[in-house]
Tab-separated table of C-alpha atoms and ligand atoms in Angstrom:
chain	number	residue	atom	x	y	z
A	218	UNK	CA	117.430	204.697	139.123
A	219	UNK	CA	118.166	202.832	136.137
A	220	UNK	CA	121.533	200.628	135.680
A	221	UNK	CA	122.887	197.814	134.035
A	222	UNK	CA	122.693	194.604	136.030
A	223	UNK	CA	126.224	193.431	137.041
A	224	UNK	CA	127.285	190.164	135.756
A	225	UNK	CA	130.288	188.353	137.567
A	226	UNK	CA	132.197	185.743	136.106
A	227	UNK	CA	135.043	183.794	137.928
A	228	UNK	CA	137.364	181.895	136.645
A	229	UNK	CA	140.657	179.936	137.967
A	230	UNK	CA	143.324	181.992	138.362
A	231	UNK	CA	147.008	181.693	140.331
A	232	UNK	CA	146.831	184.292	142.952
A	233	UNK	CA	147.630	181.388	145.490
A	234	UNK	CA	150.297	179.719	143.496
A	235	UNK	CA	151.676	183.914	143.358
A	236	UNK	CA	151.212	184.140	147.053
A	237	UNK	CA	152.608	181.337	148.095
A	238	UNK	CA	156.073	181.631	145.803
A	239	UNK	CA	156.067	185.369	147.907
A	240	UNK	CA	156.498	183.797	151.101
A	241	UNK	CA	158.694	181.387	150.222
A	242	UNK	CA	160.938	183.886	148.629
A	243	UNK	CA	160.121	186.507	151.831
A	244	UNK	CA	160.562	183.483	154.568
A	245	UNK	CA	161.771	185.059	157.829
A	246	UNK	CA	161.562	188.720	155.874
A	247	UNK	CA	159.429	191.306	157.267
A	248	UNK	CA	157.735	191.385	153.890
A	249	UNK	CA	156.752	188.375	154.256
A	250	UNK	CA	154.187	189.603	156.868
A	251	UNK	CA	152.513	191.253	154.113
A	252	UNK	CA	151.481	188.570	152.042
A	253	UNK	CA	147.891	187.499	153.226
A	254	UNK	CA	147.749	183.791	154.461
A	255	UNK	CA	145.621	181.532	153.022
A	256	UNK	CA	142.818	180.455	155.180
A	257	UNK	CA	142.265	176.473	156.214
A	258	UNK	CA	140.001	174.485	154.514
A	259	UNK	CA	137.846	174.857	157.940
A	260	UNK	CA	137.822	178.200	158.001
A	261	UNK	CA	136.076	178.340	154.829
A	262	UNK	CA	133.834	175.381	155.709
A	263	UNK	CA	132.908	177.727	158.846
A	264	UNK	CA	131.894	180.767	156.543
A	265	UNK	CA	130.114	178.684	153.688
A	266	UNK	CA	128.133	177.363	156.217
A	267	UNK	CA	127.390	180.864	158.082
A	268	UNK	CA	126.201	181.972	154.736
A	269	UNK	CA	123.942	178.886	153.445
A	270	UNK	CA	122.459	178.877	157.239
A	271	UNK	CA	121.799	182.731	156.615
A	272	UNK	CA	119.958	181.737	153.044
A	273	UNK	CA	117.750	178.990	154.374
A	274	UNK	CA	116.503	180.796	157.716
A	275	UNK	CA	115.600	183.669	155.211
A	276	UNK	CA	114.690	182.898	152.276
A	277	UNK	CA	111.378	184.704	151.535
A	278	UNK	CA	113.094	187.837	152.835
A	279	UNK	CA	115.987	187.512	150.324
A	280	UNK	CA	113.325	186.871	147.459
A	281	UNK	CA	111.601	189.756	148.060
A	282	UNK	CA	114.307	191.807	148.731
A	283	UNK	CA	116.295	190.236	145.295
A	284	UNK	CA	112.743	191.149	143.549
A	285	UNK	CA	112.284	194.872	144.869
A	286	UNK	CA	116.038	195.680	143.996
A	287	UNK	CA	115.665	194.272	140.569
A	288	UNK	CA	112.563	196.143	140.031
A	289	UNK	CA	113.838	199.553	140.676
A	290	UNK	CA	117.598	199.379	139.903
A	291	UNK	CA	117.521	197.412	137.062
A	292	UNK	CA	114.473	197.979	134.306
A	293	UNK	CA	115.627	196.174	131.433
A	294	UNK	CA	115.907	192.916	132.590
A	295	UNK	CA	112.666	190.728	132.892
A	296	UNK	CA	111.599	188.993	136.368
A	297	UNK	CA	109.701	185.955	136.542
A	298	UNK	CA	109.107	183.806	139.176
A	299	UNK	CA	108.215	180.490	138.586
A	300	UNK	CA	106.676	177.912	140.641
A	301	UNK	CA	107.926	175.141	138.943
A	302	UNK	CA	109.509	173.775	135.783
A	303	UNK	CA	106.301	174.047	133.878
A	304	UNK	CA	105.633	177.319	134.485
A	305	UNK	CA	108.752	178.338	133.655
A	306	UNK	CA	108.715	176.162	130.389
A	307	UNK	CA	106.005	177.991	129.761
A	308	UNK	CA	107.544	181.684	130.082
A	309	UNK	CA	110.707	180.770	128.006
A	310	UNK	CA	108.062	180.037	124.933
A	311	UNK	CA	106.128	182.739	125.566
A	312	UNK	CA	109.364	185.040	125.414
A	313	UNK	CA	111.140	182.845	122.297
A	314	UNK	CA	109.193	184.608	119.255
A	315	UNK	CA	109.711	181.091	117.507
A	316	UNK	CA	113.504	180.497	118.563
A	317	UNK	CA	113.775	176.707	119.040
A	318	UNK	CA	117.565	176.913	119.665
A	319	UNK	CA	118.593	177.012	123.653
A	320	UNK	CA	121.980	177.067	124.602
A	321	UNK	CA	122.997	176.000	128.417
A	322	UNK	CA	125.470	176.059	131.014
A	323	UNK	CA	126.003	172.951	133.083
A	324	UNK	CA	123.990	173.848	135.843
A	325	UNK	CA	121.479	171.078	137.239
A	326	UNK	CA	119.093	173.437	137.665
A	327	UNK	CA	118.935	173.765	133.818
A	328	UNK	CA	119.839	170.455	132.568
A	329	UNK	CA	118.080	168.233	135.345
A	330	UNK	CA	114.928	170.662	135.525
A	331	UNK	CA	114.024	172.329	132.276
A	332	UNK	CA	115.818	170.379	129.650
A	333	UNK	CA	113.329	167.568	129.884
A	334	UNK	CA	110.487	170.037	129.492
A	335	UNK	CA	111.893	172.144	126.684
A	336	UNK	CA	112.357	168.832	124.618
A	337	UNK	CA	109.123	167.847	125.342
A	338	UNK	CA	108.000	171.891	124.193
A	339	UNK	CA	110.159	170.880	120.907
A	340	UNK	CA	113.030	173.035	121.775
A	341	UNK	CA	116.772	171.939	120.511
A	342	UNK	CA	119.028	172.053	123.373
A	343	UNK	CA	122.537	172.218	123.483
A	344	UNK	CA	124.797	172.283	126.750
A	345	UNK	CA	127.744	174.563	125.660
A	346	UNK	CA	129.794	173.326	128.656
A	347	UNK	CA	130.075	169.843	127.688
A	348	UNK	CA	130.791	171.042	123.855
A	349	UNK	CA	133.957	172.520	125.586
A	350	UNK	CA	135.435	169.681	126.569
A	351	UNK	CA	136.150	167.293	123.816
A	352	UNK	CA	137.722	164.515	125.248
A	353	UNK	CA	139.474	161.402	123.154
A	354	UNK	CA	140.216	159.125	125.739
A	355	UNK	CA	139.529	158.529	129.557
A	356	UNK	CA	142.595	159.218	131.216
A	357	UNK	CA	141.179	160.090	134.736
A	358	UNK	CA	139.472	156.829	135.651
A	359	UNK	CA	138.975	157.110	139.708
A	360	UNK	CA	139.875	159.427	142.796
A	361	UNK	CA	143.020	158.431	143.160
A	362	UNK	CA	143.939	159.452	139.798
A	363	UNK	CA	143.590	162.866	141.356
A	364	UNK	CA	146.051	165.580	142.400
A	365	UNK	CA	144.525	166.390	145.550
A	366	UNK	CA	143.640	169.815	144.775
A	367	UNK	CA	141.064	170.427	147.952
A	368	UNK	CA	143.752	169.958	150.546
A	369	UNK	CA	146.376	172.561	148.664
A	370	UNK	CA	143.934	175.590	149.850
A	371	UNK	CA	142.903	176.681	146.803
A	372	UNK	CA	140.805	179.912	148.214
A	373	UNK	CA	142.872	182.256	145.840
A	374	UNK	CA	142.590	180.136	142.944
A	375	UNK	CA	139.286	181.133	141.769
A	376	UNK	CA	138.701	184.990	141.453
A	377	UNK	CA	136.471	187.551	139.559
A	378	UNK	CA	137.741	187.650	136.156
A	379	UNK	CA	135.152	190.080	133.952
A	380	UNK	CA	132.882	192.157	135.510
A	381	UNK	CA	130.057	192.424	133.106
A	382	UNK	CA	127.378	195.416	133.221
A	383	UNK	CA	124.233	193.854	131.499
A	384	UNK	CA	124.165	192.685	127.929
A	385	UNK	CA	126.406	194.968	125.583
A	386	UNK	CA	124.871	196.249	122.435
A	387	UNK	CA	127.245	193.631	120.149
A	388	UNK	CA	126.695	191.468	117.095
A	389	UNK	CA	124.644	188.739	118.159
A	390	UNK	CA	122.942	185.475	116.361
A	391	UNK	CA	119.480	184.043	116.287
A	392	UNK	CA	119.228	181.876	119.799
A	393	UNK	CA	118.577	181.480	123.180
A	394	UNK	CA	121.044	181.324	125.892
A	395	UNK	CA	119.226	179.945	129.349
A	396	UNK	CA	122.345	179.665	131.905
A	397	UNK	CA	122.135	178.387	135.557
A	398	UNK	CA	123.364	181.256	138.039
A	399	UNK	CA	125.532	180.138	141.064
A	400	UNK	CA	124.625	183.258	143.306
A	401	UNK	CA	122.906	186.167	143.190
A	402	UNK	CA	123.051	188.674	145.762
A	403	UNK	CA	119.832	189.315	147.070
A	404	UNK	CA	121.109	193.578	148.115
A	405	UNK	CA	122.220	194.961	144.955
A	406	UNK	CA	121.362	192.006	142.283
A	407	UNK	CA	124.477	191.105	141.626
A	408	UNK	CA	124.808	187.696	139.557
A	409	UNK	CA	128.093	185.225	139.733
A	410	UNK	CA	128.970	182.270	137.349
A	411	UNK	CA	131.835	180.221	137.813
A	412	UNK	CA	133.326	179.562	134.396
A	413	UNK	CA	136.514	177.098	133.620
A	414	UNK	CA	136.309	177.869	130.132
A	415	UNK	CA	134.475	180.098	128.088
A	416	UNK	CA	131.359	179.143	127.919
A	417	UNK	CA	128.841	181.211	130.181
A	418	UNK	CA	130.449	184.289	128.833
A	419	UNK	CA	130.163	183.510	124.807
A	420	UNK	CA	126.475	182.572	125.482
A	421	UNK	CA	126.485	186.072	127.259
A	422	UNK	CA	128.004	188.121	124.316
A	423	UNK	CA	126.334	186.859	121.714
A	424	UNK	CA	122.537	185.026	122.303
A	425	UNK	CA	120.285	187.668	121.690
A	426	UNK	CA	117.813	186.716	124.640
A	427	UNK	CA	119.658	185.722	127.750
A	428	UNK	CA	117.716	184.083	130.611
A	429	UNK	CA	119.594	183.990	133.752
A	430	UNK	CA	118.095	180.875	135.546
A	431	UNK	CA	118.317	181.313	139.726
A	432	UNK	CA	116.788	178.629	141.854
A	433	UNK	CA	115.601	180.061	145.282
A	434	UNK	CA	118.518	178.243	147.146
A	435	UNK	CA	121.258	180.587	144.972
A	436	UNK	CA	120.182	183.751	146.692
A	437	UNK	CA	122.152	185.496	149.310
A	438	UNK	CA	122.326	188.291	151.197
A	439	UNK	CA	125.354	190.271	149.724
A	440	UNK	CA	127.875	190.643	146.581
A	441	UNK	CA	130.623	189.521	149.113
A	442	UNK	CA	128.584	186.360	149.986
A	443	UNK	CA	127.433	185.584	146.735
A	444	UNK	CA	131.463	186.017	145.924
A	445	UNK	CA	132.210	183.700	148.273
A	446	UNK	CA	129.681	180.914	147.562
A	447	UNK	CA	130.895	180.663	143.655
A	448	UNK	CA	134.240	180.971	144.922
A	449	UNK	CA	133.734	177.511	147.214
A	450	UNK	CA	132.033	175.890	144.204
A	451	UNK	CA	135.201	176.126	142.526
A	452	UNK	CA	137.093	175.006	145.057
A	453	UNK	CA	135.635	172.034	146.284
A	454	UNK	CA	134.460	171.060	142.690
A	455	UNK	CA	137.681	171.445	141.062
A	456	UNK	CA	138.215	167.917	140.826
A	457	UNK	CA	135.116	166.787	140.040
A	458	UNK	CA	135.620	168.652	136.884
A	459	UNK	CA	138.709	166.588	136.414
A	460	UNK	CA	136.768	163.253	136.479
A	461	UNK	CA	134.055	164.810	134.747
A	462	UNK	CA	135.950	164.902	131.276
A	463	UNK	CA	135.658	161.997	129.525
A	464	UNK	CA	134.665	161.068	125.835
A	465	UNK	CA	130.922	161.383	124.736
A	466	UNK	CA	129.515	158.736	122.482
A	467	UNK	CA	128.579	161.317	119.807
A	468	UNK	CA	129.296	164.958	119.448
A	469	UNK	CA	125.831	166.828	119.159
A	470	UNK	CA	126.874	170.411	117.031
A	471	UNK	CA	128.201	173.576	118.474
A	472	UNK	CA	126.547	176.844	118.940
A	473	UNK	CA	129.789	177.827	116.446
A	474	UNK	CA	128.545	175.196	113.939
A	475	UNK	CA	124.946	175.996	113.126
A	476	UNK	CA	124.638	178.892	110.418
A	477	UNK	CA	122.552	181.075	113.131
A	478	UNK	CA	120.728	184.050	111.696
A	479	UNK	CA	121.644	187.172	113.316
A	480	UNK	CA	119.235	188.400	115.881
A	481	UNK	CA	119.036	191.964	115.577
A	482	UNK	CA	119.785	194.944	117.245
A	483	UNK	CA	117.580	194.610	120.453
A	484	UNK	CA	118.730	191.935	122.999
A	485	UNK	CA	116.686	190.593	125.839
A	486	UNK	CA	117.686	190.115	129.245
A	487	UNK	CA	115.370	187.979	131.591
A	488	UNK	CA	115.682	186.798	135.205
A	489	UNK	CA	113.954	183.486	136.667
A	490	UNK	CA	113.472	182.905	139.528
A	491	UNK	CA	112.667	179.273	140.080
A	492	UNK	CA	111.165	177.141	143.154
A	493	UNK	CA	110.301	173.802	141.351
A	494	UNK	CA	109.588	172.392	144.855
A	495	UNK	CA	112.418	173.693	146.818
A	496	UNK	CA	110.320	175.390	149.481
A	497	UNK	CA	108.590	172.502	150.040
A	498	UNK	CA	112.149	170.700	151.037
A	499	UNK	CA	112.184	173.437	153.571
A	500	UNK	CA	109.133	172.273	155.292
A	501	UNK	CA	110.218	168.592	155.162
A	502	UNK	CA	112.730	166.034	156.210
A	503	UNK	CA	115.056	167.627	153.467
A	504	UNK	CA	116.215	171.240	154.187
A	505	UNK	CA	119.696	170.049	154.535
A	506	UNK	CA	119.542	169.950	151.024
A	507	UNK	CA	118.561	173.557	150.873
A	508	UNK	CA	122.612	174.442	152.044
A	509	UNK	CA	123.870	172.464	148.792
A	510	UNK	CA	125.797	175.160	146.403
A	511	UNK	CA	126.107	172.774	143.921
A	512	UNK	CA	130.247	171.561	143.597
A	513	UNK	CA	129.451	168.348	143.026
A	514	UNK	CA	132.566	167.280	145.370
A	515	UNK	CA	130.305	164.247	146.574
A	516	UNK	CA	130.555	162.888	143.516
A	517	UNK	CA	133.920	162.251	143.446
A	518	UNK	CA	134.606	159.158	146.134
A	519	UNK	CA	130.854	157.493	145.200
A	520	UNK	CA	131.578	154.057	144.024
A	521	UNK	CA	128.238	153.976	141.587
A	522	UNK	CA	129.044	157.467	140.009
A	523	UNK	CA	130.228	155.294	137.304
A	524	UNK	CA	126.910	153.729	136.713
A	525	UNK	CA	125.551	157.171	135.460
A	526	UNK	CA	128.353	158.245	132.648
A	527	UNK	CA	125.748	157.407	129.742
A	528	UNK	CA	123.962	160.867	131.114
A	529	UNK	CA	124.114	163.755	129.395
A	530	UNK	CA	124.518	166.672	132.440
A	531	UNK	CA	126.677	165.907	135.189
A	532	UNK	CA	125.393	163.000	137.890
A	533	UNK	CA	126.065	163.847	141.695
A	534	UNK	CA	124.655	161.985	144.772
A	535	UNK	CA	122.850	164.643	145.196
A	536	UNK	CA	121.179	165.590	141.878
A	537	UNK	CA	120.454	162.017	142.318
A	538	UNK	CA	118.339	161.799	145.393
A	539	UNK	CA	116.783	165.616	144.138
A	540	UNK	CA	115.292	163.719	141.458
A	541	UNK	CA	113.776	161.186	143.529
A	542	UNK	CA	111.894	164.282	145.184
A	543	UNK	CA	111.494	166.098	142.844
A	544	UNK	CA	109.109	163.333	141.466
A	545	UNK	CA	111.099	162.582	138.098
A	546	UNK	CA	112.619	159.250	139.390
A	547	UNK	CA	111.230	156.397	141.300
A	548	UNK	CA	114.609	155.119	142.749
A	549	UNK	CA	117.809	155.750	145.030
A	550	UNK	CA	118.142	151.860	144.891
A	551	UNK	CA	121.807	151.697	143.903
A	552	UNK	CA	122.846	153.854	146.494
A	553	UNK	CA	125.416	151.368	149.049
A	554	UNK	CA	124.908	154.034	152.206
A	555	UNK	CA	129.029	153.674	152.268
A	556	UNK	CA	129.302	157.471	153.330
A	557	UNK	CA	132.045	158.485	150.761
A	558	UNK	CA	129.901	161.478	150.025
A	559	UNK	CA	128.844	162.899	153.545
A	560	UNK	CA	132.783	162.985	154.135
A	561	UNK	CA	133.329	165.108	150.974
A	562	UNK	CA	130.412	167.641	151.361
A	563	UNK	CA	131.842	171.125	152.468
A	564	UNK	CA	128.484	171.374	153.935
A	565	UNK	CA	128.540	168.086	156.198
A	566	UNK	CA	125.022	167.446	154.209
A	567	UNK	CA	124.335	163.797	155.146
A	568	UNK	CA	122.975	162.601	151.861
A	569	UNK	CA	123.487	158.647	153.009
A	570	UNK	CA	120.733	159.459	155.906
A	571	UNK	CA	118.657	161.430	153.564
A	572	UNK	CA	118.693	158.581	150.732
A	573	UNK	CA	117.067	156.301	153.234
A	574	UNK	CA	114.496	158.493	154.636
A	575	UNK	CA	113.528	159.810	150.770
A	576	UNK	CA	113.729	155.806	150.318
A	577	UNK	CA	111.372	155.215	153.776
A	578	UNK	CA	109.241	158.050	152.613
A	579	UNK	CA	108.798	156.700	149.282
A	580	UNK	CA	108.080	153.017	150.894
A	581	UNK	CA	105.130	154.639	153.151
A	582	UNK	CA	103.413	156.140	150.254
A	583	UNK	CA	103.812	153.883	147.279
A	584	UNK	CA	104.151	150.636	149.436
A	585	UNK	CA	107.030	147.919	148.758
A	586	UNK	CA	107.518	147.025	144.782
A	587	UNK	CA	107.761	143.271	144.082
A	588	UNK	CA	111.127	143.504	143.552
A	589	UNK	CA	112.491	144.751	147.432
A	590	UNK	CA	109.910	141.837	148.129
A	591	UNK	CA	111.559	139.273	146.688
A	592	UNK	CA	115.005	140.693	147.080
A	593	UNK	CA	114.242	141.304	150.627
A	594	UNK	CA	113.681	137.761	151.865
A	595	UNK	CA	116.762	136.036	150.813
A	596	UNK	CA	116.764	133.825	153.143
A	597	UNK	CA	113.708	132.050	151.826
A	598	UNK	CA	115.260	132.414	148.014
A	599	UNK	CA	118.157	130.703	149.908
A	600	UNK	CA	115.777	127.528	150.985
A	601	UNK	CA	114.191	127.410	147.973
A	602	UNK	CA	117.063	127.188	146.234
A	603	UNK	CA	118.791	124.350	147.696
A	604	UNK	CA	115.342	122.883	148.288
A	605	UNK	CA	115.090	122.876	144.520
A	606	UNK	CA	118.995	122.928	143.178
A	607	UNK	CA	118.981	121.242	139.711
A	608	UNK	CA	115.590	123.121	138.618
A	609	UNK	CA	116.781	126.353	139.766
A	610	UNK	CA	120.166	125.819	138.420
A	611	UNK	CA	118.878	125.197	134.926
A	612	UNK	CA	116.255	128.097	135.406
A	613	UNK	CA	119.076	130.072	136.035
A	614	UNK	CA	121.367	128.812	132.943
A	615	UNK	CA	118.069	129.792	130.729
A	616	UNK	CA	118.215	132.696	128.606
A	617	UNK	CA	114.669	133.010	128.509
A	618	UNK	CA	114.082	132.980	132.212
A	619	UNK	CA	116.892	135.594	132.977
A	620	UNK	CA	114.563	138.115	131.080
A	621	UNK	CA	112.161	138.184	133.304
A	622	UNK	CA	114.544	137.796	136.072
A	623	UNK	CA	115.841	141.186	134.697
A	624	UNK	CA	112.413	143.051	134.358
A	625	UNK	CA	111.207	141.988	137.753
A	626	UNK	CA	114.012	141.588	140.215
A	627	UNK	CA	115.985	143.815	138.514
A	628	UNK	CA	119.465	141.689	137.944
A	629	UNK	CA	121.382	141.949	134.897
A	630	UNK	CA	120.590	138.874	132.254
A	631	UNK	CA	124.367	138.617	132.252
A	632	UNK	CA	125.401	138.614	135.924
A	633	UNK	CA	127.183	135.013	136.710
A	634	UNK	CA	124.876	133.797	139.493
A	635	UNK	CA	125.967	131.334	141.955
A	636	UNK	CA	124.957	127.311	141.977
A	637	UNK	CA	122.541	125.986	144.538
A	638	UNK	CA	123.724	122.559	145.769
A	639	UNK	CA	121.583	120.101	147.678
A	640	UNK	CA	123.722	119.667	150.950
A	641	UNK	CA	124.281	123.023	152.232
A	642	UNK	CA	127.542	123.596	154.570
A	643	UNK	CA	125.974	123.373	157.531
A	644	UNK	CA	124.758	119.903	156.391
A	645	UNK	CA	127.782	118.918	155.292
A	646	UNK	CA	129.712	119.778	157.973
A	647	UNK	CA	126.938	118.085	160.799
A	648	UNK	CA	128.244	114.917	158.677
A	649	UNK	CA	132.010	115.079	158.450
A	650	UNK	CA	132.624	117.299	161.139
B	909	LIG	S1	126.369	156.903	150.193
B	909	LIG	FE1	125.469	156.372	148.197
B	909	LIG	S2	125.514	158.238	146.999
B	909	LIG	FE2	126.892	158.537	148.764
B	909	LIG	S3	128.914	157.986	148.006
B	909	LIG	FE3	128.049	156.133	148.916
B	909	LIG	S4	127.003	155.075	147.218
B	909	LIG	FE4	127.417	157.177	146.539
B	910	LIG	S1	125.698	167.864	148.472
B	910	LIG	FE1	127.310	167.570	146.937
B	910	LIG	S2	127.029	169.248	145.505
B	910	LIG	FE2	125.931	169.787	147.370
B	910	LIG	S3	127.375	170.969	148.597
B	910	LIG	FE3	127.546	168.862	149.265
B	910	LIG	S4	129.203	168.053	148.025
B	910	LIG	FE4	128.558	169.949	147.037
């Protein structure tokens, strides 16, 4: 059996906004019985999390079963499975025939994981997401610039709005198009994005090779939980996309702008399947991360998310800590442990716990750096301070020594230190007390 693999996209849409104007117009009808209520926010916690537990207790089933359906119901699209970002670096060159142009979704699995490499492979890469959004001027600064979306229900506000059936025989230009799945279903292939836009499905029309990137934690059993999943991205992301616009320092050209060739009459389809170390999370300390779908909704109450704007994908707590183990950051030292993100994970993922034990874990194997050394004992940099006031008060006022302050401790050249005095409180209030 040979068909063309189904591509899902869904988009926001006002089915709830519909629903709910029915019942208020029905209220106390009998019709109104007929209009489906909109489940609680807990009810769909409940599900998500019946359906992530299902995808992490069987994973190597689901790939195999994802593979063997692939194989026979769908012959003209590529599988690869990768081991890790390397590898599948490595495919995407083999399979380019000398196209250098890659055009991405926002996914973190592309622009965290394999944008690095395919820079470093000499590939141009351009995320047609954040193209989308050209924004002027910051007008959403903080949380509480935001409507509240999450605790309207939004379940019916994200829905299936093309139904794709592989790549259709149209025009097409000279490129690349690698995009980040949200779920696949591991039964009948079936692949989701979640699009606010346009996009996933412009990359889709019109790249003539399109490689459909699905880490191992995207699979699920079935269409209707693979349905499901995208659908919760959306709604427990929604705002993070709000907070998420804001101007870039310098607009890097569209997909629309460059004078692409056309790419001919034969378009490629291709499927990766990519591990890049998330099996080994399983056998750690870190499967809770396995049940992440990717909303980024912790972002949105973590008081250092601004330190990470300058960033060219999308910075979550999460992505954050995954790149700690992941082995492409040495860090998670501005995390403050203030919980704001365990409270907005639909998955009750405790990413403050996991920060320290990645940070514990980290300490164990590459011992303490000089820096959490000498930051850690400040009650000794206390005493020697006061010990030693007026040199360490000039030290401090010294351009020249704050640059090495910077490098080694790790505090700002321009930070406004305190003064050390010579009588400390205690001192002075033995004496006038
Ligand atoms: S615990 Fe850390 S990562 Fe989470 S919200 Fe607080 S500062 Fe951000
Ligand atoms: S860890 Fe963050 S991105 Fe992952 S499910 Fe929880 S809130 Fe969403």
């Amino acid at each position: 059996m040979n068909q063309d693999l189904p591509i899902w996209i869904m988009e926001p849409e006002l089915i709830h906004k519909r629903d709910l104007f029915a019942r208020k117009l029905f209220e106390g009808g009998q019709k109104k019985a007929l209009i489906p209520e909109t489940p609680s926010i807990d009810d769909i916690k409940q599900q998500l999390r019946e359906i992530r537990e299902h995808a992490r207790q069987n994973i190597n089933s689901l790939v195999e079963e994802l593979q063997t359906n692939l194989g026979h119901q769908y012959q003209q699209v590529e599988v690869k499975l990768a081991v890790d970002n390397i590898e599948a670096v490595r495919y995407i060159a083999e399979i380019s025939d000398g196209i250098g142009i890659v055009s991405t979704n926002n996914s973190s699995i592309v622009s965290q994981e394999l944008k690095p490499e395919l820079l470093a492979n000499g590939f141009t890469v351009i995320n047609s997401y954040l193209d989308e959004f050209e924004a002027k001027k910051r007008e959403i600064l903080d949380y509480w610039d935001l409507p509240g979306l999450r605790d309207k229900n939004l379940l019916g506000t994200f829905g299936v709005s093309l139904k794709m059936a592989g790549l259709a025989d149209t025009d097409n230009k000279k490129y690349l198009a690698l995009l980040g799945v949200n779920a696949i279903a591991a039964e009948d292939g079936t692949v989701f994005f979640l699009q606010h836009f346009s996009n996933i499905y412009d990359d889709l029309k019109q790249a003539n090779k399109v490689i459909l990137v699905v880490g191992l934690d995207k699979i699920v059993k079935s269409r209707q939980d693979a349905a499901f999943q995208t659908k919760c991205m959306g709604i427990f992301g929604m705002e993070s996309v709000l907070l998420d616009i804001e101007p870039k320092p310098s607009k890097p050209p569209s997909i629309a702008e460059l004078s692409l060739p056309p790419g001919g009459k034969e378009r490629e389809l291709h499927l990766l399947i990519l591990d890049n170390g998330r099996t080994n999370l399983l056998r750690g300390n870190f499967g809770d991360l396995f049940l992440c779908i990717g909303c980024r909704a912790c972002n949105q109450h973590c008081p250092i998310r601004h330190s990470f704007t300058e960033v060219d994908y999308i910075w979550t707590p999460k992505n954050y800590l995954s790149q700690l183990l992941y082995g492409t950051s040495s860090s998670i030292d501005v995390c403050l442990h203030c919980e704001a993100c365990r409270l907005e994970c639909p998955l009750d993922i405790d990413l403050p716990l996991l920060m320290w034990q990645a940070k514990i874990d980290y300490i164990n194997k590459h011992g303490r750096s000089l820096k959490h050394k000498i930051l850690g004992t400040p009650e000794m940099l206390a005493k020697l301070g006061t010990a030693f006031a007026l040199l360490a008060n000039w030290m401090m006022r010294l351009k020249l020594a704050r640059i090495p302050m910077e490098i080694i401790i790790g505090i700002d050249r321009r930070t406004k230190l305190p003064t050390f005095h010579f009588q400390t409180f205690r001192k002075w209030f033995e004496k006038n007390g």
